[in-house]
Amino acid sequence: MAARGTDPPVGIVLTVDQRGSRTTPDAVADLLDTLDPRPTRLAFRRTAGDEVQGLVHEAEHLPSLVEAVLRDGRWRVGIGIGAVELPLPGDVREARGPAFVHAREGVDAARQAPGRVRVVSGPTPEEIASARVLEAAIWLWAALLDRRTDRGWEVADLLDAGHTHEQAARRLGISQSAVTQRARAAGVVEGERARELVAHLAGTALARAREDVR
């Protein structure tokens, strides 16, 4: 967690709302448990009903959060990029700024969006363009993850944890060639590149927002 005195004036806000909450059990507690170990500037908290919100300042922290939400599959997501009011409070529910407004707009618009994700930023052409390409990358990534089976996730998780194909094969009780086949079907390499791309594009979007704040 960054020191308050060094907080930048811009950030990325994620507002995450449960889909079909009127007919399905409340899943907020499970999601908070999943997101809690991941780096944030202001930790995710339940804001209202079946909705949670969190703030990150580092672009490289966004992919892990987005992937966790997409993997769960029960949520729609608004990602807001823009200014945040300083000094930051200790609780995200007390935080304010355009980035929070953008995230609200995003989650409301995500109902019919691919991957149930929308990215909203400030009004300048540069900010709009950077948000649009970030959103497109997340949509493509979401489509990849949506096709990944439980067996694919087993392999992906082991490889992400640093295991070799040989080690993963021993853990799963299958051959190395089977691990390779599952990894290919799961799009493991493509998923790794997607994380890198999302982090890079989020960094660009933050830079554009920072220029608008100056």
Coordinates of C-alpha atoms in Angstrom, one line a residue:
M1 CA 0.0 0.0 0.0
A2 CA 1.4 3.4 -1.0
A3 CA 2.0 6.1 1.5
R4 CA -0.6 8.8 1.4
G5 CA 1.9 11.5 0.8
T6 CA 2.9 9.9 -2.5
D7 CA -0.6 9.1 -3.8
P8 CA -1.0 10.2 -7.5
P9 CA -4.0 12.3 -8.4
V10 CA -5.4 9.6 -10.8
G11 CA -6.4 6.0 -10.3
I12 CA -8.3 3.0 -11.6
V13 CA -11.6 2.2 -9.9
L14 CA -13.4 -1.1 -10.3
T15 CA -17.1 -1.3 -9.5
V16 CA -18.3 -4.9 -9.6
D17 CA -21.9 -5.8 -9.5
Q18 CA -23.4 -9.3 -9.2
R19 CA -25.5 -10.4 -12.1
G20 CA -28.9 -12.0 -11.5
S21 CA -28.7 -11.3 -7.8
R22 CA -32.4 -11.4 -7.3
T23 CA -32.5 -15.1 -8.2
T24 CA -29.1 -16.3 -7.0
P25 CA -27.4 -16.3 -3.6
D26 CA -25.3 -13.4 -2.6
A27 CA -21.7 -14.0 -3.7
V28 CA -20.1 -10.9 -2.4
A29 CA -18.3 -12.5 0.5
D30 CA -16.7 -15.1 -1.9
L31 CA -15.6 -12.4 -4.3
L32 CA -14.0 -10.3 -1.5
D33 CA -12.1 -13.3 -0.3
T34 CA -10.8 -13.9 -3.8
L35 CA -9.8 -10.2 -4.3
D36 CA -8.4 -9.5 -0.9
P37 CA -4.9 -11.0 -1.4
R38 CA -4.4 -9.0 -4.6
P39 CA -2.6 -5.5 -4.4
T40 CA -4.9 -2.5 -4.2
R41 CA -4.5 1.1 -3.0
L42 CA -8.0 1.0 -1.3
A43 CA -9.2 -2.6 -0.7
F44 CA -12.4 -3.8 -2.1
R45 CA -15.4 -3.4 0.1
R46 CA -19.1 -4.0 -0.3
T47 CA -20.6 -0.6 -1.2
A48 CA -24.3 -1.4 -1.6
G49 CA -26.3 -4.6 -1.8
D50 CA -24.4 -7.0 -4.1
E51 CA -21.8 -4.5 -5.3
V52 CA -18.1 -4.1 -4.4
Q53 CA -15.6 -1.4 -5.2
G54 CA -11.8 -1.0 -5.0
L55 CA -9.1 1.4 -6.2
V56 CA -5.6 0.7 -7.7
H57 CA -2.9 3.2 -8.7
E58 CA -0.6 0.8 -10.4
A59 CA -1.5 -0.4 -13.9
E60 CA 0.2 -3.8 -13.4
H61 CA -2.2 -4.6 -10.6
L62 CA -5.3 -4.4 -12.8
P63 CA -5.0 -7.7 -14.8
S64 CA -5.0 -10.0 -11.7
L65 CA -8.2 -8.3 -10.4
V66 CA -9.9 -8.4 -13.8
E67 CA -9.0 -12.0 -14.4
A68 CA -10.3 -13.1 -11.0
V69 CA -13.7 -11.4 -11.7
L70 CA -13.9 -12.8 -15.2
R71 CA -13.0 -16.3 -14.0
D72 CA -15.8 -16.2 -11.4
G73 CA -18.3 -15.3 -14.2
R74 CA -21.1 -13.9 -12.0
W75 CA -20.3 -10.2 -12.3
R76 CA -20.4 -7.2 -14.5
V77 CA -17.6 -4.7 -14.2
G78 CA -17.2 -1.0 -14.6
I79 CA -13.6 0.2 -14.8
G80 CA -13.2 4.0 -14.3
I81 CA -10.0 5.8 -15.0
G82 CA -9.4 9.4 -13.9
A83 CA -8.8 11.8 -11.1
V84 CA -9.3 10.9 -7.5
E85 CA -9.7 13.3 -4.6
L86 CA -6.7 13.6 -2.3
P87 CA -6.0 12.9 0.5
L88 CA -7.4 9.4 0.1
P89 CA -9.5 8.1 3.0
G90 CA -8.8 4.8 4.6
D91 CA -12.0 3.2 3.1
V92 CA -12.9 3.1 -0.5
R93 CA -16.5 3.8 0.4
E94 CA -15.5 7.3 1.5
A95 CA -13.4 8.1 -1.6
R96 CA -14.5 10.5 -4.3
G97 CA -13.5 11.8 -7.7
P98 CA -14.2 11.4 -11.4
A99 CA -12.7 7.9 -11.5
F100 CA -15.5 6.7 -9.2
V101 CA -18.1 8.4 -11.4
H102 CA -16.6 6.8 -14.5
A103 CA -16.7 3.3 -12.8
R104 CA -20.4 3.8 -12.0
E105 CA -21.1 4.7 -15.6
G106 CA -19.2 1.7 -16.7
V107 CA -20.9 -0.9 -14.5
D108 CA -24.3 0.5 -15.6
A109 CA -23.3 0.2 -19.2
A110 CA -21.8 -3.3 -18.8
R111 CA -25.1 -5.2 -18.8
Q112 CA -25.0 -5.8 -22.6
A113 CA -21.3 -5.5 -23.2
P114 CA -19.0 -8.3 -24.2
G115 CA -17.6 -10.0 -21.1
R116 CA -19.9 -7.7 -19.1
V117 CA -17.1 -5.2 -18.8
R118 CA -17.0 -1.5 -19.8
V119 CA -14.1 1.0 -19.4
V120 CA -14.9 4.7 -19.0
S121 CA -12.4 7.6 -18.8
G122 CA -12.3 11.3 -19.1
P123 CA -13.7 13.4 -22.0
T124 CA -10.6 14.2 -24.1
P125 CA -10.1 12.3 -27.4
E126 CA -6.9 10.8 -26.0
E127 CA -8.6 9.5 -22.9
I128 CA -11.5 8.1 -24.8
A129 CA -9.2 6.4 -27.3
S130 CA -7.0 4.8 -24.6
A131 CA -10.1 3.6 -22.7
R132 CA -11.5 2.1 -25.9
V133 CA -8.4 0.0 -26.7
L134 CA -8.1 -1.2 -23.1
E135 CA -11.7 -2.2 -23.2
A136 CA -11.3 -4.1 -26.5
A137 CA -8.3 -6.0 -25.1
I138 CA -10.3 -7.0 -22.0
W139 CA -13.2 -8.1 -24.2
L140 CA -10.9 -10.4 -26.2
W141 CA -9.3 -11.7 -23.1
A142 CA -12.8 -12.4 -21.6
A143 CA -13.8 -14.4 -24.6
L144 CA -10.6 -16.5 -24.2
L145 CA -11.2 -17.1 -20.5
D146 CA -14.9 -17.9 -21.0
R147 CA -13.9 -20.9 -23.2
R148 CA -11.4 -22.3 -20.6
T149 CA -12.5 -25.5 -19.0
D150 CA -11.9 -26.6 -15.4
R151 CA -9.1 -28.9 -16.7
G152 CA -7.7 -25.9 -18.5
W153 CA -7.7 -23.9 -15.4
E154 CA -5.9 -26.7 -13.5
V155 CA -3.0 -26.5 -15.9
A156 CA -3.1 -22.8 -16.2
D157 CA -2.9 -22.4 -12.4
L158 CA 0.0 -24.7 -12.1
L159 CA 2.0 -23.1 -14.9
D160 CA 1.2 -19.6 -13.6
A161 CA 2.6 -20.8 -10.2
G162 CA 5.9 -21.5 -11.8
H163 CA 5.6 -25.3 -12.3
T164 CA 7.2 -26.8 -15.4
H165 CA 5.1 -29.0 -17.8
E166 CA 6.9 -32.0 -16.2
Q167 CA 5.9 -30.9 -12.7
A168 CA 2.4 -30.1 -13.7
A169 CA 2.1 -33.6 -15.3
R170 CA 3.2 -35.3 -12.1
R171 CA 0.8 -33.2 -10.0
L172 CA -2.2 -34.0 -12.3
G173 CA -1.2 -37.6 -12.9
I174 CA -1.1 -37.1 -16.7
S175 CA 1.5 -37.1 -19.4
Q176 CA 3.6 -34.0 -20.4
S177 CA 2.0 -34.1 -23.8
A178 CA -1.4 -34.0 -22.2
V179 CA -0.4 -31.0 -20.2
T180 CA 0.8 -29.3 -23.4
Q181 CA -2.5 -30.1 -25.1
R182 CA -4.5 -28.8 -22.3
A183 CA -2.4 -25.6 -22.1
R184 CA -2.8 -25.0 -25.8
A185 CA -6.6 -25.6 -25.6
A186 CA -6.8 -23.3 -22.6
G187 CA -4.9 -20.5 -24.3
V188 CA -2.4 -20.3 -21.5
V189 CA 0.2 -18.5 -23.6
E190 CA -2.4 -16.1 -25.1
G191 CA -3.7 -15.5 -21.6
E192 CA -0.2 -14.5 -20.4
R193 CA 0.2 -12.1 -23.2
A194 CA -3.3 -10.7 -22.5
R195 CA -2.3 -9.8 -19.0
E196 CA 0.8 -8.0 -20.3
L197 CA -1.3 -6.1 -22.9
V198 CA -4.0 -5.1 -20.4
A199 CA -1.3 -3.8 -18.0
H200 CA 0.4 -1.8 -20.8
L201 CA -2.9 -0.3 -22.0
A202 CA -4.0 0.5 -18.5
G203 CA -0.7 2.3 -18.0
T204 CA -1.3 4.4 -21.1
A205 CA -4.8 5.2 -20.0
L206 CA -3.5 6.4 -16.6
A207 CA -0.9 8.6 -18.4
R208 CA -3.6 10.2 -20.5
A209 CA -5.7 10.8 -17.4
R210 CA -2.7 12.3 -15.6
E211 CA -2.2 14.7 -18.5
D212 CA -5.8 15.9 -18.3
V213 CA -5.5 16.5 -14.5
R214 CA -2.4 18.8 -15.0

